XYZ file of N, CA, C and O in Angstrom:
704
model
N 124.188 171.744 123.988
C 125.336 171.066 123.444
C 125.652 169.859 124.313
O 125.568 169.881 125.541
N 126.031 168.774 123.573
C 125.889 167.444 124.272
C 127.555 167.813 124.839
O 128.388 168.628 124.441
N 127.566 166.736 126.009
C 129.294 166.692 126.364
C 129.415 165.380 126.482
O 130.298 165.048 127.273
N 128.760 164.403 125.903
C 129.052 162.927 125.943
C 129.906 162.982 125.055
O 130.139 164.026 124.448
N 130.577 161.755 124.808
C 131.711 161.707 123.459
C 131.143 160.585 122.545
O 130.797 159.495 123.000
N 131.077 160.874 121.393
C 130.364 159.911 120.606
C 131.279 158.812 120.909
O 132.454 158.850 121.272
N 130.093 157.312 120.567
C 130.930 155.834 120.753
C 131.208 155.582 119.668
O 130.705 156.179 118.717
N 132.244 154.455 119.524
C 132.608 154.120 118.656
C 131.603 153.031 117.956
O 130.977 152.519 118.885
N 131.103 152.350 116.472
C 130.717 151.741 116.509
C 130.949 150.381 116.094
O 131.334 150.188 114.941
N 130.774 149.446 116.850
C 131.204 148.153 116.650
C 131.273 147.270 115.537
O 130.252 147.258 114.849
N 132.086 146.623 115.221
C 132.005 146.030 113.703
C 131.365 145.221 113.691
O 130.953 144.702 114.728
N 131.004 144.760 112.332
C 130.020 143.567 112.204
C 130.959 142.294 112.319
O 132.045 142.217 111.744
N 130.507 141.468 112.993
C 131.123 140.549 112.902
C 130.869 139.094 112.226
O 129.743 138.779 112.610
N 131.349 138.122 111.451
C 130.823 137.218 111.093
C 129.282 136.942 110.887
O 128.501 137.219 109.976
N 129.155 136.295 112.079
C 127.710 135.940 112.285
C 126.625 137.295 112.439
O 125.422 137.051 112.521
N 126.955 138.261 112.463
C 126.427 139.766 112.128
C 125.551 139.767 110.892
O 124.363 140.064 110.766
N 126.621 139.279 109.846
C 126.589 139.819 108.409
C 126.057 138.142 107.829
O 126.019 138.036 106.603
N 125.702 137.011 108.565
C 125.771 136.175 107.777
C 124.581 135.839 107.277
O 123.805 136.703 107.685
N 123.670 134.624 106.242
C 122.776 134.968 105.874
C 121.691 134.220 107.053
O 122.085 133.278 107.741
N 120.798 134.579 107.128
C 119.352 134.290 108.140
C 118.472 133.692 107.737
O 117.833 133.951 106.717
N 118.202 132.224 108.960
C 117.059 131.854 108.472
C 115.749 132.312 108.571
O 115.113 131.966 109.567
N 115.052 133.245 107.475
C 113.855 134.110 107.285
C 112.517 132.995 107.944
O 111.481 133.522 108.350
N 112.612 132.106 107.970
C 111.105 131.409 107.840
C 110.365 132.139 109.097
O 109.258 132.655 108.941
N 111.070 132.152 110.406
C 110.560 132.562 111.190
C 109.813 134.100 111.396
O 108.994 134.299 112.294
N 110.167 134.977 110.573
C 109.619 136.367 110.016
C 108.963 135.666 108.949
O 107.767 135.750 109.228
N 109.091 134.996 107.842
C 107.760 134.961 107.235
C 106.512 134.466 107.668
O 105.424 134.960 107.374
N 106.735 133.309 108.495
C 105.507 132.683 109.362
C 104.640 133.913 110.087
O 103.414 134.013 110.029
N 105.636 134.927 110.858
C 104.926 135.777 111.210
C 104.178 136.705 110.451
O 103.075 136.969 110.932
N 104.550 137.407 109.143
C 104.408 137.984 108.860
C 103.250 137.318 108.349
O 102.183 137.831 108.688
N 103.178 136.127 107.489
C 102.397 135.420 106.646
C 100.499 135.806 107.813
O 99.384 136.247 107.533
N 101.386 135.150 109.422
C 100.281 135.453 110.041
C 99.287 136.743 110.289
O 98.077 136.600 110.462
N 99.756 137.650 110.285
C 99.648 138.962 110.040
C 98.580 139.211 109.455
O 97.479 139.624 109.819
N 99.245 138.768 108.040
C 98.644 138.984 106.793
C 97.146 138.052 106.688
O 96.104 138.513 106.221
N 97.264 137.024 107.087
C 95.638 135.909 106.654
C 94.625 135.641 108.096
O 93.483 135.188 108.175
N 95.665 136.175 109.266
C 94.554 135.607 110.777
C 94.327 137.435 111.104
O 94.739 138.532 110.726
N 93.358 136.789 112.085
C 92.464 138.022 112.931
C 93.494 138.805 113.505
O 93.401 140.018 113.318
N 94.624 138.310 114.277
C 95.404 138.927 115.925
C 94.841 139.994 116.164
O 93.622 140.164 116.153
N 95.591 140.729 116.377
C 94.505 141.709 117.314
C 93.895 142.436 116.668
O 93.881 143.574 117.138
N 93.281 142.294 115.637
C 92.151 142.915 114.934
C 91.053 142.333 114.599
O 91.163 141.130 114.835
N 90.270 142.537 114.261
C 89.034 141.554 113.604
C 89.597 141.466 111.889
O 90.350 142.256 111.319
N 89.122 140.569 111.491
C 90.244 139.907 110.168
C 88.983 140.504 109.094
O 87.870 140.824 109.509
N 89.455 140.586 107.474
C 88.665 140.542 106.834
C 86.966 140.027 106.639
O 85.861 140.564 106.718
N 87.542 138.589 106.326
C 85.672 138.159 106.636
C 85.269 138.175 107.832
O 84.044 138.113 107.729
N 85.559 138.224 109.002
C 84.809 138.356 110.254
C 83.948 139.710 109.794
O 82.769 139.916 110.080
N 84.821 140.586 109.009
C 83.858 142.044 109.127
C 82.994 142.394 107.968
O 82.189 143.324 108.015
N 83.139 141.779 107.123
C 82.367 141.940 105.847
C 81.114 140.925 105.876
O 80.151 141.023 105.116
N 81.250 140.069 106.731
C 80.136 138.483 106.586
C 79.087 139.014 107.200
O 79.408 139.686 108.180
N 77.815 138.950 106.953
C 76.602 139.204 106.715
C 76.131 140.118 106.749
O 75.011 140.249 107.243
N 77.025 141.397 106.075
C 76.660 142.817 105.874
C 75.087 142.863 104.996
O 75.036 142.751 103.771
N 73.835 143.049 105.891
C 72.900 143.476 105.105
C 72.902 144.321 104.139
O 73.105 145.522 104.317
N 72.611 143.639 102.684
C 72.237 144.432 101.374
C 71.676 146.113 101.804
O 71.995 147.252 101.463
N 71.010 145.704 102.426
C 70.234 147.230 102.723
C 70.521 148.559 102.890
O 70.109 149.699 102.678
N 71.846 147.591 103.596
C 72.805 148.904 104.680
C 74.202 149.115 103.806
O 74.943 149.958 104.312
N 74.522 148.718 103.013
C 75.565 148.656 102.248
C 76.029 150.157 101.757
O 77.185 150.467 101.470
N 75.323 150.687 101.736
C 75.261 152.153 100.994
C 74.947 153.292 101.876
O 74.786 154.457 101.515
N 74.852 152.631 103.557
C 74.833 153.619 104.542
C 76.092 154.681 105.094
O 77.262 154.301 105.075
N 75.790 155.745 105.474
C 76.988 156.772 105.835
C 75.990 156.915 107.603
O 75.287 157.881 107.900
N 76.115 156.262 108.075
C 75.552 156.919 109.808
C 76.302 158.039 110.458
O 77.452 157.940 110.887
N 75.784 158.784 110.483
C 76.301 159.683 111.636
C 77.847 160.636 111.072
O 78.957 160.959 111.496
N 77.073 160.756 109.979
C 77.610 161.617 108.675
C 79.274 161.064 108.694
O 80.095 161.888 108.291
N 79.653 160.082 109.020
C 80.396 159.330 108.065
C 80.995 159.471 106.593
O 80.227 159.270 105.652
N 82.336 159.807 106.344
C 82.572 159.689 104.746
C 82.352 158.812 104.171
O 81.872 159.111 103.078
N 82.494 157.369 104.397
C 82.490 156.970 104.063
C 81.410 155.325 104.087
O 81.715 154.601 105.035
N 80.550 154.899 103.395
C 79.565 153.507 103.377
C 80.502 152.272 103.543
O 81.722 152.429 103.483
N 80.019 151.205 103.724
C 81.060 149.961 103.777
C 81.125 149.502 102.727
O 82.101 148.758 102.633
N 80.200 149.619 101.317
C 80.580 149.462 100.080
C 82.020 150.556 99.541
O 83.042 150.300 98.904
N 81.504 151.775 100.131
C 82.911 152.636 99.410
C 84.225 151.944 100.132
O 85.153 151.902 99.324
N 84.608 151.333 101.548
C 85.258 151.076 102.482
C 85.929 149.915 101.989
O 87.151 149.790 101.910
N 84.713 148.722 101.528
C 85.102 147.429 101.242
C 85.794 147.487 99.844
O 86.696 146.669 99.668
N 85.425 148.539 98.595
C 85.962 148.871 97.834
C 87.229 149.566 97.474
O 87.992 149.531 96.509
N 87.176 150.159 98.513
C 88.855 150.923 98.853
C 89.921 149.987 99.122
O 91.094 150.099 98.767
N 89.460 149.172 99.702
C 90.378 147.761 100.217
C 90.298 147.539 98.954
O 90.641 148.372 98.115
N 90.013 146.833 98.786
C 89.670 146.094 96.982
C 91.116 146.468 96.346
O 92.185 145.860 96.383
N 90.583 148.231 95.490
C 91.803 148.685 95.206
C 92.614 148.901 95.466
O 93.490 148.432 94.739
N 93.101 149.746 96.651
C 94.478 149.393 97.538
C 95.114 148.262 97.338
O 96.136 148.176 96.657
N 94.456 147.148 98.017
C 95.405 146.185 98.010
C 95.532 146.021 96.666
O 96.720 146.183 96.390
N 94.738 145.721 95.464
C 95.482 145.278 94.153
C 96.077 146.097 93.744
O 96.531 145.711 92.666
N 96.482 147.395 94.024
C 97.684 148.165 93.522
C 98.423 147.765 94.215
O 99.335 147.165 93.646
N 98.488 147.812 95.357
C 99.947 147.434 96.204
C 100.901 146.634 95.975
O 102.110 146.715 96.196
N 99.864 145.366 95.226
C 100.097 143.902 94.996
C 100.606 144.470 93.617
O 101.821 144.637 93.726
N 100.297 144.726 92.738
C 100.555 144.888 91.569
C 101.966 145.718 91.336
O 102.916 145.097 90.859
N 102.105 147.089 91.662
C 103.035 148.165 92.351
C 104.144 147.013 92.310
O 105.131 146.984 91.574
N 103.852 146.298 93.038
C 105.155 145.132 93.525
C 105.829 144.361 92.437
O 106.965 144.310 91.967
N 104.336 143.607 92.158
C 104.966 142.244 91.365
C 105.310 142.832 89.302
O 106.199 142.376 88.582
N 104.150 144.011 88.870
C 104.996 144.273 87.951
C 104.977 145.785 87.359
O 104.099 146.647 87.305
N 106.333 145.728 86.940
C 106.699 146.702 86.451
C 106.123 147.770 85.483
O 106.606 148.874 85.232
N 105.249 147.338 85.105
C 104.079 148.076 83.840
C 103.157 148.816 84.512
O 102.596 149.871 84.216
N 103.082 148.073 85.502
C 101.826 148.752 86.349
C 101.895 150.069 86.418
O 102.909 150.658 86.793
N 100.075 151.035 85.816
C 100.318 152.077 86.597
C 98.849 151.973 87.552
O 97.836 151.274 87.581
N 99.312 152.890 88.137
C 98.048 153.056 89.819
C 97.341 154.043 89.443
O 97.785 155.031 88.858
N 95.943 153.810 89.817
C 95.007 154.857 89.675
C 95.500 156.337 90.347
O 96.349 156.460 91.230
N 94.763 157.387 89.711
C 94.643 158.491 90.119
C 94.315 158.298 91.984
O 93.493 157.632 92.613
N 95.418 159.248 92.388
C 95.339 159.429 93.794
C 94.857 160.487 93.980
O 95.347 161.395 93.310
N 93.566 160.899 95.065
C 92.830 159.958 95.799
C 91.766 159.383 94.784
O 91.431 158.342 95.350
N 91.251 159.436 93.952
C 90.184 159.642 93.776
C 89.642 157.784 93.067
O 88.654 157.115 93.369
N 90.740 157.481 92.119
C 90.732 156.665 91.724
C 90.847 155.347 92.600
O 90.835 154.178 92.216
N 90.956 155.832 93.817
C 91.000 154.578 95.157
C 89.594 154.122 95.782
O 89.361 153.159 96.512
N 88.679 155.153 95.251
C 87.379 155.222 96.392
C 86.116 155.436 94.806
O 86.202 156.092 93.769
N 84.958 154.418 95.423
C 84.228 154.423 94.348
C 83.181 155.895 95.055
O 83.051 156.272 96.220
N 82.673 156.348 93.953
C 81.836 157.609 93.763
C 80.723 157.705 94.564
O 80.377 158.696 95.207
N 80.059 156.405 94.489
C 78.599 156.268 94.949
C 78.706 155.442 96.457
O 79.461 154.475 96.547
N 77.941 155.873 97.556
C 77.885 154.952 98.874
C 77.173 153.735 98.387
O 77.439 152.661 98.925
N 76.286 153.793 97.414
C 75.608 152.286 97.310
C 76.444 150.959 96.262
O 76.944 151.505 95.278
N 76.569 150.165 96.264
C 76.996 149.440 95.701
C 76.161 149.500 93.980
O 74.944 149.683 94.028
N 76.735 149.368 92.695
C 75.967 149.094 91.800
C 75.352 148.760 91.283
O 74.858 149.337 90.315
N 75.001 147.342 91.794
C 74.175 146.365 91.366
C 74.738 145.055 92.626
O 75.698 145.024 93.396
N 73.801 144.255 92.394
C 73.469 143.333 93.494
C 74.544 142.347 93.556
O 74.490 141.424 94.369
N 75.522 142.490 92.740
C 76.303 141.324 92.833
C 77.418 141.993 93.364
O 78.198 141.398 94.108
N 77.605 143.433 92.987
C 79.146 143.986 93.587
C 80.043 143.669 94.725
O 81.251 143.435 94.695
N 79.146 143.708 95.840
C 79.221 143.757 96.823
C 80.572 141.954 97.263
O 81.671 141.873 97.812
N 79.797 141.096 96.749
C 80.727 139.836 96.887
C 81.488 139.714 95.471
O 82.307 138.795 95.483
N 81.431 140.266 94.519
C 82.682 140.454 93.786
C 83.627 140.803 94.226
O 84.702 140.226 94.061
N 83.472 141.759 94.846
C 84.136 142.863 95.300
C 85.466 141.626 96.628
O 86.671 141.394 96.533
N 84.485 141.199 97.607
C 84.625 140.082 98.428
C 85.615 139.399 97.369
O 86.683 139.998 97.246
N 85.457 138.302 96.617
C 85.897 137.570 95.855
C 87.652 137.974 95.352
O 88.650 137.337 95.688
N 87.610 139.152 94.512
C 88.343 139.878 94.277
C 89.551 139.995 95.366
O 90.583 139.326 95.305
N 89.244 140.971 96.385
C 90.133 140.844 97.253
C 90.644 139.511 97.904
O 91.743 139.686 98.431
N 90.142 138.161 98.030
C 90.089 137.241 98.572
C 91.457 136.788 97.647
O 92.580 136.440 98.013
N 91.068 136.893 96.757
C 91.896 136.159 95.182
C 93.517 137.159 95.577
O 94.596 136.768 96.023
N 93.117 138.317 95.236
C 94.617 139.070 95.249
C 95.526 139.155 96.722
O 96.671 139.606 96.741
N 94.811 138.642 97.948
C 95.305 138.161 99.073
C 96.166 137.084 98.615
O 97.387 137.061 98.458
N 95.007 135.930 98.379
C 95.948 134.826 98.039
C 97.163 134.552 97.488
O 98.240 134.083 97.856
N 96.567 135.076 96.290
C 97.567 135.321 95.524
C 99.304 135.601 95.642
O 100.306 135.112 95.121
N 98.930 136.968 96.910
C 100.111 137.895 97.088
C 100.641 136.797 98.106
O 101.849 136.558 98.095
N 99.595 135.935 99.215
C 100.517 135.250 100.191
C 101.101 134.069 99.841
O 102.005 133.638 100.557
N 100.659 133.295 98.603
C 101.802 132.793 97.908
C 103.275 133.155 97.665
O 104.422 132.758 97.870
N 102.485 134.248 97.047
C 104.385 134.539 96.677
C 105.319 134.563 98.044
O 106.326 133.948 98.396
N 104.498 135.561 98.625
C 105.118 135.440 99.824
C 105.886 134.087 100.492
O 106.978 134.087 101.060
N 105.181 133.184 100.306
C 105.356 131.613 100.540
C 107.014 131.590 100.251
O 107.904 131.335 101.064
N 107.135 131.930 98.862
C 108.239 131.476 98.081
C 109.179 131.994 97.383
O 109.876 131.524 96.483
N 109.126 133.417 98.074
C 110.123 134.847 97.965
C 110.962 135.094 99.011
O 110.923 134.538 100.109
N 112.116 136.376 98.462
C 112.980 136.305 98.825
C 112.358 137.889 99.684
O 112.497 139.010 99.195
N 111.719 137.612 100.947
C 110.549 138.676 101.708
C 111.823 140.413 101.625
O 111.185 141.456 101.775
N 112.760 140.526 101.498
C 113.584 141.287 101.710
C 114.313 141.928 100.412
O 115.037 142.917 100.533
N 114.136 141.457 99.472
C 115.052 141.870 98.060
C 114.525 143.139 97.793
O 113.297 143.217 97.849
N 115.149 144.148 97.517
C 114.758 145.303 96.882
C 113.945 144.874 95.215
O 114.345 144.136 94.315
N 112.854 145.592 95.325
C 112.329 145.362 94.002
C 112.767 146.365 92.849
O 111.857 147.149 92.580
N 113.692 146.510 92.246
C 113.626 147.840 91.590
C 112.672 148.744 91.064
O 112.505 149.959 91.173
N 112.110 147.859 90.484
C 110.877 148.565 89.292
C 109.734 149.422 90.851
O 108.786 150.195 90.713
N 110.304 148.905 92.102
C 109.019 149.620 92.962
C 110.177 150.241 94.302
O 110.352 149.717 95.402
N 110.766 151.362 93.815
C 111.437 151.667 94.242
C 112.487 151.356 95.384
O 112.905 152.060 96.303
N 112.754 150.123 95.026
C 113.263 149.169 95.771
C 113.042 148.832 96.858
O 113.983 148.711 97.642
N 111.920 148.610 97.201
C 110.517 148.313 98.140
C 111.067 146.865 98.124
O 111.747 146.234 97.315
N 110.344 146.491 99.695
C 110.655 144.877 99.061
C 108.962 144.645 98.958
O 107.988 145.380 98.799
N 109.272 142.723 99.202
C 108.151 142.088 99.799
C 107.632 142.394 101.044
O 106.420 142.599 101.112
N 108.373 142.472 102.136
C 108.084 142.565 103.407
C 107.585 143.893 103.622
O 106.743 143.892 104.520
N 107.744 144.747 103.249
C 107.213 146.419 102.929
C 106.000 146.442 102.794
O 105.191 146.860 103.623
N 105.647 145.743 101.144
C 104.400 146.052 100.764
C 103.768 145.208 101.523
O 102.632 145.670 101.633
N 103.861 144.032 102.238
C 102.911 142.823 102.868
C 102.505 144.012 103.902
O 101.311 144.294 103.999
N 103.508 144.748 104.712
C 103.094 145.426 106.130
C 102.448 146.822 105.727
O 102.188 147.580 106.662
N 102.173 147.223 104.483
C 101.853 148.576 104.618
C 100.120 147.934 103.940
O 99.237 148.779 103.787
N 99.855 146.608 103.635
C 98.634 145.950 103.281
C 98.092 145.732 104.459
O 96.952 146.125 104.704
N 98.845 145.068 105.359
C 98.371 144.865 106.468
C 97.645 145.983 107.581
O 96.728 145.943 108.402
N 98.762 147.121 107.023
C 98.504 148.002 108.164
C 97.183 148.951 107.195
O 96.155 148.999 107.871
N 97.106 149.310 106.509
C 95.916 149.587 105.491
C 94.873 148.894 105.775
O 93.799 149.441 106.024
N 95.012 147.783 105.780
C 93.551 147.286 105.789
C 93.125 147.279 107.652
O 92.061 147.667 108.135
N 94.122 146.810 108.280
C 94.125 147.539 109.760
C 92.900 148.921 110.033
O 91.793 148.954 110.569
N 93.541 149.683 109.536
C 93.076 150.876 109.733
C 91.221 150.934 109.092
O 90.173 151.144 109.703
N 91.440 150.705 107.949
C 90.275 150.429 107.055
C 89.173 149.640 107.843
O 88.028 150.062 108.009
N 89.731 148.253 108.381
C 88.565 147.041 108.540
C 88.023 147.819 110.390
O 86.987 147.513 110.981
N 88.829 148.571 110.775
C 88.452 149.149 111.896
C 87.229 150.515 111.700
O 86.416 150.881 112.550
N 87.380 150.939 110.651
C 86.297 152.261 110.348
C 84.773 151.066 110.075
O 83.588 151.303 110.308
N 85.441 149.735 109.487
C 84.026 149.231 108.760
C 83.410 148.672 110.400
O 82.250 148.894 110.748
N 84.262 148.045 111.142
C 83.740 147.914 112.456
C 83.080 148.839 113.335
O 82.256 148.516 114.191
N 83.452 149.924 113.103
C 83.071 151.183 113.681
C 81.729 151.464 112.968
O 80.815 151.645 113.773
N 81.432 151.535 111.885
C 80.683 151.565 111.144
C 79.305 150.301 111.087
O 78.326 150.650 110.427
N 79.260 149.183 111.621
C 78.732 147.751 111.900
C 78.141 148.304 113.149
O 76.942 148.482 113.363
N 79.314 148.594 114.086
C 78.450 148.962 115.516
C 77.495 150.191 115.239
O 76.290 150.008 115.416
N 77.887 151.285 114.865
C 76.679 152.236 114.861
C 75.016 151.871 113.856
O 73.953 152.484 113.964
N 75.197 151.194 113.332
C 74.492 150.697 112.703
C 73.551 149.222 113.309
O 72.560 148.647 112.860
N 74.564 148.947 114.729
C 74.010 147.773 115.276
C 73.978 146.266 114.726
O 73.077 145.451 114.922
N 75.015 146.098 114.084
C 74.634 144.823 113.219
C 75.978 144.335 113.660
O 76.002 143.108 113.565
N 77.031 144.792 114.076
C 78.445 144.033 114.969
C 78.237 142.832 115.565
O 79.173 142.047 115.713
N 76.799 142.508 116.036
C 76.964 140.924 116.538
C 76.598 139.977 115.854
O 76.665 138.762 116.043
N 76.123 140.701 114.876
C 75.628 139.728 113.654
C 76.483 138.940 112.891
O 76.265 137.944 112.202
N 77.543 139.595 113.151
C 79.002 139.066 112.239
C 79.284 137.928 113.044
O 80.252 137.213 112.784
């Protein structure tokens, strides 16, 4: 049992409650979202993934860097979507997030795939550009912008680090 006495808490005052200039959180955030910092960034880790190896699992691995690079793919365009509209529904969880096969389908997937995500990045860091990063969205459970940008960020975080992990055992990390 505590014997401190609860404090009182201080009111907001004026400049507390007043409105903020955001640019400086979006710049950051924006950065986040399109540079390397302390991660290795999208294309640093996907650029000159040999065809060959695309469909590899090393060292019994769940997952290939086609299923990996594809998971990103979808993730982020639900996330993005989730957000911006209301109709949207999201694939079946998990399953509908992760493609079936470690190999890619055909020879072009692989930079579609690239392409794709490149586009719905953009896309999303536009808006970002020219949104209000904080508004509750209703239709996405009143999530904002700044939510879904950091839970993309931190997703693909996690993600572009297994495909790195995955580059080195395979030996091809300096190739990038």
């Amino acid at each position: 049992m505590s014997t401190r006495k609860p404090q009182k808490k201080k009111p907001l005052t004026e400049a507390a409650i007043a409105p903020v200039d955001s640019s400086a959180f979006r710049k950051e955030l924006l950065s986040h979202f399109t540079e390397e910092n302390a991660h290795a960034d999208f294309d640093s880790t996907v650029k000159n993934f040999p065809a060959s190896l695309r469909g590899t699992r090393p060292n019994d691995l769940p997952h290939s860097a086609w299923q990996l690079l594809e998971h990103l793919r979808i993730a982020q365009w639900d996330i993005i979507e989730f957000a911006l509209n209301s109709k949207h529904k999201s694939p079946e969880f998990p399953d509908g997030y992760w493609p079936t096969s470690p190999e890619p389908p055909d020879a072009q997937a692989w930079e579609k795939s690239i392409a794709a995500f490149r586009a719905d990045r953009k896309k999303f860091a536009a808006i970002l550009q020219k949104s209000d990063l904080l508004a509750p969205i209703t239709h996405a459970n009143n999530q904002s912008l700044a939510s879904k940008a950091i839970l993309i960020i931190d997703h693909d975080a996690y993600h572009l680090g297994q495909l790195v992990l995955l580059r080195r055992l395979l030996n091809i990390w300096n190739a990038a």
